[in-house]
One Martini backbone bead per residue (centre of mass of N, CA, C, O) as a GRO file, in nm:
protein
  479
    1MET     BB    1  12.463  17.621   6.861
    2ASP     BB    2  12.772  17.681   6.717
    3LEU     BB    3  12.894  17.498   6.410
    4LYS     BB    4  13.104  17.668   6.311
    5SER     BB    5  13.392  17.744   6.184
    6SER     BB    6  13.726  17.810   6.315
    7THR     BB    7  14.008  18.016   6.408
    8ASP     BB    8  14.295  17.998   6.551
    9ALA     BB    9  14.601  18.124   6.639
   10ASN     BB   10  14.744  17.912   6.417
   11GLY     BB   11  14.518  17.868   6.178
   12SER     BB   12  14.337  17.651   6.268
   13ILE     BB   13  14.078  17.437   6.209
   14THR     BB   14  13.771  17.432   6.396
   15THR     BB   15  13.523  17.217   6.555
   16PRO     BB   16  13.263  17.197   6.729
   17ASP     BB   17  13.124  16.999   6.969
   18PRO     BB   18  12.802  16.856   6.952
   19LEU     BB   19  12.864  16.732   7.224
   20PRO     BB   20  12.860  16.694   7.526
   21GLU     BB   21  13.021  16.685   7.804
   22GLY     BB   22  13.162  16.362   7.816
   23LYS     BB   23  13.030  16.271   7.500
   24HIS     BB   24  13.226  16.128   7.334
   25HIS     BB   25  13.355  15.938   7.116
   26GLY     BB   26  13.408  15.650   7.303
   27GLY     BB   27  13.273  15.694   7.554
   28SER     BB   28  12.968  15.696   7.768
   29LEU     BB   29  12.778  15.605   7.567
   30PRO     BB   30  12.530  15.442   7.478
   31ALA     BB   31  12.497  15.205   7.242
   32LYS     BB   32  12.225  15.321   7.110
   33GLU     BB   33  12.376  15.626   7.068
   34ARG     BB   34  12.578  15.533   6.878
   35ARG     BB   35  12.691  15.578   6.559
   36TYR     BB   36  12.958  15.388   6.586
   37ARG     BB   37  12.965  15.034   6.618
   38HIS     BB   38  13.242  14.927   6.448
   39VAL     BB   39  13.470  15.098   6.648
   40GLU     BB   40  13.513  14.939   6.885
   41ALA     BB   41  13.746  14.889   7.150
   42VAL     BB   42  13.825  14.577   7.231
   43HIS     BB   43  14.145  14.626   7.218
   44SER     BB   44  14.267  14.823   7.509
   45ARG     BB   45  14.436  14.596   7.672
   46LEU     BB   46  14.621  14.406   7.881
   47ARG     BB   47  14.589  14.044   7.845
   48THR     BB   48  14.516  13.718   7.981
   49SER     BB   49  14.481  13.406   8.027
   50CYS     BB   50  14.321  13.236   8.288
   51LEU     BB   51  14.543  12.978   8.271
   52SER     BB   52  14.775  13.148   8.312
   53HIS     BB   53  15.048  13.253   8.498
   54ASP     BB   54  14.990  13.574   8.436
   55SER     BB   55  14.744  13.575   8.591
   56ASP     BB   56  14.580  13.756   8.841
   57GLN     BB   57  14.347  13.538   8.840
   58THR     BB   58  14.185  13.264   8.979
   59PRO     BB   59  13.990  13.037   8.867
   60SER     BB   60  13.702  12.864   8.876
   61PHE     BB   61  13.608  12.492   8.915
   62LEU     BB   62  13.298  12.429   8.953
   63GLY     BB   63  13.209  12.318   8.678
   64PHE     BB   64  13.392  12.062   8.682
   65ARG     BB   65  13.264  11.939   8.932
   66ASN     BB   66  12.981  11.914   8.814
   67LEU     BB   67  13.070  11.735   8.576
   68MET     BB   68  13.172  11.495   8.743
   69VAL     BB   69  12.904  11.428   8.878
   70ILE     BB   70  12.743  11.383   8.618
   71VAL     BB   71  12.920  11.156   8.502
   72LEU     BB   72  12.886  10.958   8.738
   73VAL     BB   73  12.580  10.938   8.733
   74VAL     BB   74  12.539  10.858   8.434
   75SER     BB   75  12.721  10.607   8.429
   76ASN     BB   76  12.563  10.451   8.652
   77LEU     BB   77  12.287  10.464   8.518
   78ARG     BB   78  12.370  10.314   8.266
   79LEU     BB   79  12.448  10.048   8.405
   80MET     BB   80  12.176  10.000   8.540
   81ILE     BB   81  12.003  10.002   8.284
   82GLU     BB   82  12.161   9.779   8.130
   83ASN     BB   83  12.149   9.547   8.366
   84TYR     BB   84  11.847   9.659   8.510
   85MET     BB   85  11.587   9.724   8.341
   86LYS     BB   86  11.365   9.545   8.454
   87ASP     BB   87  11.397   9.622   8.754
   88LEU     BB   88  11.354   9.926   8.717
   89VAL     BB   89  11.069   9.927   8.601
   90LEU     BB   90  10.939   9.757   8.827
   91GLY     BB   91  11.028   9.939   9.063
   92VAL     BB   92  10.884  10.199   8.976
   93LEU     BB   93  10.602  10.079   8.968
   94LEU     BB   94  10.590   9.977   9.260
   95TYR     BB   95  10.660  10.244   9.405
   96SER     BB   96  10.402  10.396   9.286
   97LEU     BB   97  10.173  10.188   9.408
   98ILE     BB   98  10.196  10.184   9.720
   99PRO     BB   99  10.024  10.454   9.796
  100CYS     BB  100   9.737  10.330   9.738
  101HIS     BB  101   9.690  10.228  10.032
  102LEU     BB  102   9.628  10.508  10.148
  103PHE     BB  103   9.368  10.550   9.987
  104VAL     BB  104   9.222  10.311  10.112
  105ALA     BB  105   9.232  10.422  10.400
  106TYR     BB  106   9.061  10.667  10.336
  107LEU     BB  107   8.802  10.515  10.251
  108ILE     BB  108   8.760  10.375  10.518
  109GLU     BB  109   8.743  10.637  10.694
  110LEU     BB  110   8.509  10.763  10.542
  111GLY     BB  111   8.305  10.544  10.621
  112ALA     BB  112   8.345  10.564  10.930
  113ALA     BB  113   8.259  10.863  10.958
  114SER     BB  114   7.973  10.826  10.848
  115GLN     BB  115   7.883  10.619  11.061
  116ALA     BB  116   7.930  10.802  11.309
  117GLN     BB  117   7.728  11.026  11.227
  118ARG     BB  118   7.482  10.840  11.218
  119ALA     BB  119   7.499  10.750  11.515
  120ILE     BB  120   7.451  11.029  11.635
  121GLY     BB  121   7.173  11.077  11.511
  122LYS     BB  122   7.034  10.827  11.636
  123GLN     BB  123   7.093  10.898  11.933
  124LYS     BB  124   6.921  11.157  11.935
  125ARG     BB  125   6.652  11.015  11.863
  126LEU     BB  126   6.649  10.817  12.105
  127ASN     BB  127   6.644  11.039  12.335
  128ASP     BB  128   6.333  11.120  12.258
  129HIS     BB  129   6.246  10.871  12.383
  130GLN     BB  130   6.111  10.687  12.647
  131ASN     BB  131   6.243  10.382  12.546
  132PRO     BB  132   6.587  10.345  12.450
  133SER     BB  133   6.738  10.081  12.536
  134GLY     BB  134   6.703   9.877  12.303
  135SER     BB  135   6.805  10.062  12.072
  136ALA     BB  136   7.079  10.127  12.201
  137ARG     BB  137   7.191   9.841  12.194
  138ARG     BB  138   7.176   9.806  11.889
  139GLN     BB  139   7.353  10.049  11.821
  140HIS     BB  140   7.604   9.950  11.970
  141HIS     BB  141   7.637   9.690  11.806
  142LEU     BB  142   7.677   9.830  11.530
  143VAL     BB  143   7.931   9.988  11.609
  144VAL     BB  144   8.110   9.745  11.678
  145VAL     BB  145   8.096   9.607  11.404
  146ALA     BB  146   8.208   9.843  11.241
  147TRP     BB  147   8.483   9.854  11.383
  148TRP     BB  148   8.573   9.570  11.302
  149LEU     BB  149   8.562   9.616  10.997
  150VAL     BB  150   8.769   9.846  10.992
  151ALA     BB  151   9.004   9.687  11.118
  152ILE     BB  152   9.016   9.462  10.902
  153ALA     BB  153   9.063   9.645  10.658
  154HIS     BB  154   9.331   9.767  10.756
  155ALA     BB  155   9.484   9.501  10.793
  156LEU     BB  156   9.463   9.409  10.497
  157ASN     BB  157   9.599   9.655  10.371
  158ALA     BB  158   9.874   9.635  10.520
  159THR     BB  159   9.934   9.340  10.435
  160LEU     BB  160   9.930   9.389  10.129
  161CYS     BB  161  10.154   9.598  10.117
  162LEU     BB  162  10.373   9.393  10.218
  163GLY     BB  163  10.311   9.129  10.060
  164LEU     BB  164  10.325   9.221   9.764
  165THR     BB  165  10.605   9.352   9.775
  166THR     BB  166  10.758   9.103   9.874
  167GLY     BB  167  10.691   8.918   9.636
  168VAL     BB  168  10.808   9.090   9.407
  169VAL     BB  169  11.096   9.122   9.517
  170TYR     BB  170  11.167   8.815   9.557
  171TRP     BB  171  11.069   8.707   9.250
  172MET     BB  172  11.142   8.979   9.040
  173ILE     BB  173  11.374   9.130   9.205
  174HIS     BB  174  11.744   9.125   9.184
  175HIS     BB  175  11.811   9.401   9.289
  176PRO     BB  176  11.893   9.508   9.600
  177ALA     BB  177  11.847   9.819   9.586
  178ILE     BB  178  11.565   9.818   9.459
  179GLY     BB  179  11.435   9.633   9.669
  180THR     BB  180  11.492   9.810   9.919
  181LEU     BB  181  11.329  10.059   9.836
  182CYS     BB  182  11.056   9.916   9.812
  183GLU     BB  183  11.046   9.788  10.096
  184MET     BB  184  11.074  10.051  10.256
  185HIS     BB  185  10.822  10.186  10.143
  186ALA     BB  186  10.624   9.971  10.247
  187VAL     BB  187  10.686  10.002  10.547
  188VAL     BB  188  10.614  10.298  10.574
  189VAL     BB  189  10.321  10.277  10.469
  190GLY     BB  190  10.227  10.063  10.672
  191LEU     BB  191  10.275  10.236  10.928
  192LYS     BB  192  10.092  10.471  10.841
  193ILE     BB  193   9.832  10.308  10.832
  194CYS     BB  194   9.827  10.229  11.128
  195SER     BB  195   9.830  10.517  11.245
  196TYR     BB  196   9.576  10.615  11.099
  197ALA     BB  197   9.385  10.407  11.229
  198PHE     BB  198   9.436  10.446  11.536
  199THR     BB  199   9.382  10.751  11.555
  200ASN     BB  200   9.089  10.752  11.431
  201ARG     BB  201   8.965  10.569  11.639
  202ASP     BB  202   8.998  10.762  11.881
  203LEU     BB  203   8.853  11.005  11.750
  204ARG     BB  204   8.584  10.856  11.713
  205HIS     BB  205   8.537  10.798  12.013
  206ALA     BB  206   8.535  11.101  12.097
  207LEU     BB  207   8.280  11.167  11.930
  208LEU     BB  208   8.086  10.950  12.074
  209GLU     BB  209   8.250  11.044  12.349
  210PRO     BB  210   8.256  11.354  12.483
  211THR     BB  211   8.405  11.301  12.763
  212THR     BB  212   8.695  11.234  12.606
  213ALA     BB  213   8.776  11.504  12.452
  214ALA     BB  214   8.956  11.642  12.679
  215THR     BB  215   9.214  11.437  12.617
  216LEU     BB  216   9.292  11.586  12.387
  217PRO     BB  217   9.500  11.756  12.216
  218PRO     BB  218   9.507  12.093  12.156
  219ILE     BB  219   9.618  12.083  11.854
  220TYR     BB  220   9.344  11.940  11.737
  221SER     BB  221   9.128  12.180  11.734
  222SER     BB  222   9.184  12.285  11.429
  223CYS     BB  223   9.117  11.954  11.344
  224PRO     BB  224   8.854  11.794  11.369
  225TYR     BB  225   8.658  11.535  11.396
  226PRO     BB  226   8.612  11.464  11.044
  227ARG     BB  227   8.792  11.692  10.897
  228ASN     BB  228   9.063  11.512  10.856
  229ILE     BB  229   8.903  11.353  10.631
  230SER     BB  230   9.132  11.404  10.379
  231LEU     BB  231   9.340  11.431  10.112
  232SER     BB  232   9.521  11.662  10.216
  233ASN     BB  233   9.587  11.539  10.493
  234LEU     BB  234   9.704  11.269  10.385
  235SER     BB  235   9.922  11.387  10.198
  236TYR     BB  236  10.088  11.515  10.418
  237PHE     BB  237  10.146  11.249  10.572
  238TRP     BB  238  10.290  11.106  10.343
  239TRP     BB  239  10.534  11.335  10.328
  240ALA     BB  240  10.592  11.333  10.607
  241PRO     BB  241  10.865  11.295  10.849
  242THR     BB  242  10.658  11.052  10.961
  243LEU     BB  243  10.476  10.775  11.142
  244VAL     BB  244  10.281  10.979  11.288
  245TYR     BB  245   9.956  11.057  11.327
  246GLN     BB  246   9.813  11.388  11.267
  247PRO     BB  247   9.599  11.641  11.207
  248VAL     BB  248   9.834  11.815  11.346
  249TYR     BB  249  10.122  12.023  11.290
  250PRO     BB  250  10.402  12.174  11.326
  251ARG     BB  251  10.478  12.486  11.160
  252SER     BB  252  10.631  12.664  10.939
  253THR     BB  253  10.635  12.975  10.757
  254HIS     BB  254  10.875  12.889  10.555
  255ILE     BB  255  11.087  12.842  10.268
  256ARG     BB  256  11.429  12.723  10.236
  257TRP     BB  257  11.595  12.673   9.946
  258GLY     BB  258  11.893  12.677  10.032
  259PHE     BB  259  11.867  12.452  10.243
  260ILE     BB  260  11.775  12.233  10.046
  261MET     BB  261  12.022  12.230   9.856
  262LYS     BB  262  12.227  12.148  10.070
  263ARG     BB  263  12.097  11.878  10.154
  264VAL     BB  264  12.099  11.748   9.872
  265ALA     BB  265  12.404  11.767   9.828
  266GLU     BB  266  12.481  11.591  10.066
  267ALA     BB  267  12.330  11.335   9.976
  268ALA     BB  268  12.477  11.300   9.705
  269ALA     BB  269  12.767  11.284   9.811
  270LEU     BB  270  12.720  11.045  10.010
  271SER     BB  271  12.620  10.843   9.803
  272MET     BB  272  12.881  10.836   9.640
  273PHE     BB  273  13.060  10.746   9.874
  274ILE     BB  274  12.914  10.480   9.932
  275TRP     BB  275  12.959  10.353   9.657
  276ILE     BB  276  13.268  10.361   9.657
  277ALA     BB  277  13.321  10.216   9.929
  278SER     BB  278  13.172   9.954   9.855
  279ALA     BB  279  13.334   9.884   9.589
  280GLN     BB  280  13.647   9.936   9.698
  281TYR     BB  281  13.621   9.795  10.004
  282ALA     BB  282  13.388   9.604  10.095
  283ALA     BB  283  13.371   9.392   9.866
  284PRO     BB  284  13.661   9.274   9.883
  285VAL     BB  285  13.639   9.179  10.177
  286LEU     BB  286  13.401   8.988  10.132
  287ARG     BB  287  13.534   8.809   9.915
  288ASN     BB  288  13.787   8.732  10.101
  289SER     BB  289  13.582   8.580  10.322
  290LEU     BB  290  13.459   8.319  10.198
  291ASP     BB  291  13.679   8.100  10.261
  292LYS     BB  292  13.668   8.138  10.572
  293ILE     BB  293  13.376   8.036  10.602
  294GLN     BB  294  13.398   7.761  10.456
  295THR     BB  295  13.652   7.668  10.658
  296MET     BB  296  13.633   7.788  10.948
  297ASN     BB  297  13.842   8.034  11.001
  298VAL     BB  298  13.850   8.204  11.284
  299THR     BB  299  14.094   8.390  11.278
  300SER     BB  300  14.049   8.508  10.991
  301LEU     BB  301  13.758   8.600  11.044
  302MET     BB  302  13.823   8.811  11.262
  303GLU     BB  303  14.003   8.982  11.080
  304ARG     BB  304  13.779   9.049  10.876
  305LEU     BB  305  13.584   9.184  11.074
  306MET     BB  306  13.776   9.415  11.163
  307LYS     BB  307  13.811   9.527  10.876
  308LEU     BB  308  13.502   9.568  10.818
  309SER     BB  309  13.415   9.758  11.053
  310THR     BB  310  13.524  10.025  10.949
  311ILE     BB  311  13.373  10.056  10.673
  312SER     BB  312  13.086  10.003  10.783
  313LEU     BB  313  13.079  10.246  10.972
  314VAL     BB  314  13.124  10.466  10.763
  315ILE     BB  315  12.879  10.397  10.588
  316TRP     BB  316  12.665  10.424  10.810
  317LEU     BB  317  12.720  10.720  10.887
  318ALA     BB  318  12.665  10.833  10.606
  319GLY     BB  319  12.373  10.727  10.589
  320PHE     BB  320  12.264  10.869  10.837
  321PHE     BB  321  12.321  11.161  10.745
  322ALA     BB  322  12.170  11.152  10.473
  323LEU     BB  323  11.889  11.085  10.598
  324PHE     BB  324  11.847  11.247  10.882
  325GLN     BB  325  11.985  11.527  10.799
  326SER     BB  326  11.922  11.574  10.492
  327LEU     BB  327  11.653  11.452  10.378
  328LEU     BB  328  11.456  11.510  10.616
  329ASN     BB  329  11.511  11.816  10.624
  330ALA     BB  330  11.428  11.875  10.334
  331LEU     BB  331  11.139  11.765  10.361
  332ALA     BB  332  11.056  11.945  10.599
  333GLU     BB  333  11.093  12.213  10.448
  334ILE     BB  334  10.887  12.163  10.224
  335MET     BB  335  10.648  12.088  10.450
  336LYS     BB  336  10.680  12.260  10.714
  337PHE     BB  337  10.812  12.082  10.933
  338GLY     BB  338  10.882  12.143  11.270
  339ASP     BB  339  10.960  11.853  11.380
  340ARG     BB  340  11.329  11.774  11.375
  341GLU     BB  341  11.366  11.516  11.574
  342PHE     BB  342  11.527  11.243  11.435
  343TYR     BB  343  11.755  11.273  11.660
  344ARG     BB  344  12.007  11.202  11.887
  345ASP     BB  345  12.281  11.141  12.106
  346TRP     BB  346  12.361  10.822  12.048
  347TRP     BB  347  12.683  10.816  12.079
  348ASN     BB  348  12.630  10.855  12.414
  349SER     BB  349  12.529  10.588  12.496
  350PRO     BB  350  12.497  10.407  12.813
  351SER     BB  351  12.318  10.208  12.633
  352VAL     BB  352  12.134  10.012  12.432
  353GLY     BB  353  11.857  10.136  12.494
  354ALA     BB  354  11.937  10.434  12.437
  355TYR     BB  355  11.989  10.395  12.139
  356TRP     BB  356  11.692  10.300  12.056
  357ARG     BB  357  11.574  10.591  12.169
  358THR     BB  358  11.772  10.798  11.965
  359TRP     BB  359  11.841  10.725  11.650
  360ASN     BB  360  11.512  10.666  11.574
  361MET     BB  361  11.244  10.857  11.620
  362PRO     BB  362  11.013  10.767  11.433
  363VAL     BB  363  11.010  10.468  11.529
  364PHE     BB  364  10.992  10.519  11.832
  365HIS     BB  365  10.719  10.669  11.829
  366PHE     BB  366  10.557  10.441  11.709
  367MET     BB  367  10.614  10.213  11.916
  368LYS     BB  368  10.521  10.371  12.167
  369ARG     BB  369  10.227  10.460  12.071
  370HIS     BB  370  10.124  10.162  11.922
  371VAL     BB  371  10.259   9.939  12.132
  372TYR     BB  372  10.371   9.991  12.418
  373SER     BB  373  10.153  10.170  12.561
  374PRO     BB  374   9.903   9.986  12.515
  375LEU     BB  375  10.018   9.741  12.668
  376VAL     BB  376  10.065   9.879  12.940
  377GLY     BB  377   9.765   9.981  12.966
  378ARG     BB  378   9.674   9.656  12.977
  379GLY     BB  379   9.908   9.527  13.191
  380TRP     BB  380  10.171   9.501  13.079
  381SER     BB  381  10.488   9.459  13.093
  382HIS     BB  382  10.782   9.597  13.011
  383ASN     BB  383  10.926   9.340  12.900
  384VAL     BB  384  10.700   9.239  12.714
  385ALA     BB  385  10.663   9.495  12.546
  386SER     BB  386  10.957   9.502  12.445
  387SER     BB  387  10.950   9.228  12.304
  388VAL     BB  388  10.734   9.303  12.096
  389VAL     BB  389  10.886   9.532  11.964
  390PHE     BB  390  11.139   9.355  11.875
  391PHE     BB  391  10.981   9.153  11.712
  392ILE     BB  392  10.873   9.349  11.501
  393SER     BB  393  11.149   9.469  11.424
  394GLY     BB  394  11.270   9.201  11.326
  395LEU     BB  395  11.076   9.154  11.092
  396LEU     BB  396  11.139   9.418  10.940
  397HIS     BB  397  11.445   9.366  10.905
  398GLU     BB  398  11.411   9.106  10.740
  399LEU     BB  399  11.263   9.239  10.507
  400LEU     BB  400  11.492   9.458  10.440
  401VAL     BB  401  11.720   9.224  10.393
  402GLY     BB  402  11.622   8.935  10.297
  403VAL     BB  403  11.446   8.999  10.048
  404PRO     BB  404  11.645   9.158   9.853
  405THR     BB  405  11.862   8.903   9.888
  406HIS     BB  406  11.710   8.622   9.891
  407ASN     BB  407  11.771   8.577  10.229
  408ILE     BB  408  11.592   8.413  10.476
  409ILE     BB  409  11.797   8.363  10.774
  410GLY     BB  410  11.748   8.546  11.055
  411VAL     BB  411  11.969   8.758  11.141
  412ALA     BB  412  11.811   9.021  11.186
  413PHE     BB  413  11.615   8.905  11.390
  414ALA     BB  414  11.825   8.803  11.596
  415GLY     BB  415  11.961   9.079  11.645
  416MET     BB  416  11.708   9.206  11.782
  417ILE     BB  417  11.661   8.998  12.010
  418LEU     BB  418  11.960   9.034  12.134
  419GLN     BB  419  11.903   9.319  12.260
  420LEU     BB  420  11.768   9.242  12.527
  421PRO     BB  421  12.017   9.138  12.694
  422LEU     BB  422  12.186   9.396  12.646
  423MET     BB  423  11.992   9.584  12.793
  424SER     BB  424  12.008   9.437  13.070
  425LEU     BB  425  12.320   9.469  13.102
  426THR     BB  426  12.330   9.805  13.065
  427LEU     BB  427  12.122   9.932  13.263
  428PRO     BB  428  12.292   9.950  13.529
  429LEU     BB  429  12.505  10.141  13.404
  430GLU     BB  430  12.309  10.381  13.352
  431LYS     BB  431  12.224  10.401  13.679
  432MET     BB  432  12.485  10.481  13.764
  433ARG     BB  433  12.690  10.657  13.939
  434GLY     BB  434  12.841  10.847  13.745
  435VAL     BB  435  13.069  10.771  13.463
  436ASN     BB  436  13.166  10.473  13.453
  437GLY     BB  437  12.907  10.324  13.369
  438LYS     BB  438  12.854  10.486  13.107
  439ILE     BB  439  13.119  10.414  12.970
  440ALA     BB  440  13.078  10.108  12.967
  441GLY     BB  441  12.811  10.112  12.807
  442ASN     BB  442  12.929  10.254  12.555
  443VAL     BB  443  13.139  10.036  12.487
  444ILE     BB  444  12.943   9.802  12.450
  445PHE     BB  445  12.786   9.928  12.224
  446TRP     BB  446  13.020   9.966  12.016
  447VAL     BB  447  13.111   9.672  12.001
  448SER     BB  448  12.834   9.548  11.916
  449PHE     BB  449  12.801   9.737  11.666
  450CYS     BB  450  13.089   9.711  11.508
  451LEU     BB  451  13.191   9.399  11.545
  452VAL     BB  452  12.919   9.213  11.562
  453GLY     BB  453  12.685   9.324  11.405
  454GLN     BB  454  12.718   9.444  11.108
  455PRO     BB  455  12.956   9.275  10.990
  456LEU     BB  456  12.829   8.994  11.036
  457ALA     BB  457  12.570   9.040  10.877
  458ALA     BB  458  12.701   9.116  10.607
  459LEU     BB  459  12.861   8.851  10.575
  460LEU     BB  460  12.622   8.648  10.579
  461TYR     BB  461  12.457   8.771  10.343
  462PHE     BB  462  12.684   8.754  10.135
  463PHE     BB  463  12.723   8.450  10.151
  464ALA     BB  464  12.432   8.378  10.071
  465TRP     BB  465  12.440   8.516   9.798
  466GLN     BB  466  12.684   8.357   9.682
  467ALA     BB  467  12.557   8.072   9.727
  468LYS     BB  468  12.315   8.140   9.519
  469TYR     BB  469  12.482   8.337   9.279
  470GLY     BB  470  12.782   8.269   9.304
  471SER     BB  471  13.120   8.129   9.404
  472VAL     BB  472  13.093   7.922   9.649
  473SER     BB  473  13.053   7.642   9.504
  474LYS     BB  474  13.364   7.592   9.446
  475TYR     BB  475  13.416   7.493   9.758
  476ARG     BB  476  13.255   7.252   9.714
  477PRO     BB  477  13.231   6.935   9.739
  478LEU     BB  478  13.216   6.656   9.568
  479SER     BB  479  12.973   6.382   9.553
   0.00000   0.00000   0.00000
């Protein structure tokens, strides 16, 4: 290319552009190829600040929303740490040690599996002898003794899991929320230990008695006993959102991280709402009801109960959605847990019994599989088996409510036992033809649930808490 100067028709001197067409200085050259980097035209058009009224586009304030959430969380954590530092440290330590009981259950089952395999080997050697009857009886006696020892070990382990946690929470942790989390974790781990022990007992029996192996679910064939006795298998059961142990669960193919983030965000937002609603609405109503209980003003007390029923129902529904829809689904997605029917349409329950069968499916499956069905299979009647189920449930509810509040007054236990007559009352309505009976049963369920059940229990436990630690004593007459 000729770069020499030339003269145009007007006598002006021109110099040919050494750059290709469309690649002039200040044009579209990449920054690394530009010769003059300090002459870029930064201010080349009319622009306004994004918060000005003259701005063409409205900016997003998502960052400020995230900042508000972070400030609220940090401020509340700061208050919790400042006021309950001892309880927080002890609660975290206790919460972390509770799963050690699952490891103890694994060691127990590991020993039981080894004993079962040795029993099978001895049985094969006995079958080769001419007269194995006496040795076979002795071997059977040893197997029975070993099974009893395994059962006692599991029972002691589950009892210690609940007993030690209950003692620490009741005597050493004074914050109700921290105590409730620890006690709930202990109950969950205790129930998992029981399910782990019961299920492996039946699997071990199927191994020793091959004729019964055909009755096992087909899904178990991919992980037969004792191959399921492993730390990886137990660890999955520990984190799986279920209380019922299986060697194998239906699994999803992949993890949807966007789904998990949405569920976690829902749980965080609902938790913040529950905290605000409890502090701003429920607590003042409860405090204003203390004098009504002290003076036994029935009319004013009923008015307080009706006022409390609304906010308690809203808080309970928010907690239900946060736990069963958000957290459990997020955990199931992380664990690729396929069966996510954690609840059914309990709000349409035509009876009180239908509600208890549909609102908390993990607990329902545990009680039906490990308590109700075995009792009925042994000849117990439906009513007696149901009574045992609600008796156990009542004890667990009292642990979850009475122990963290340091007031074991039996209200939660009595509330569960009183469900039995309500179930008998509404069962005929559920079986009636047409919709009128089901509507009546649903109304009875909601009235007992919203007006009599939760508000009254919350009021009584709050009164007991205030009587023990608060200001109710100022209403007591001087002796």
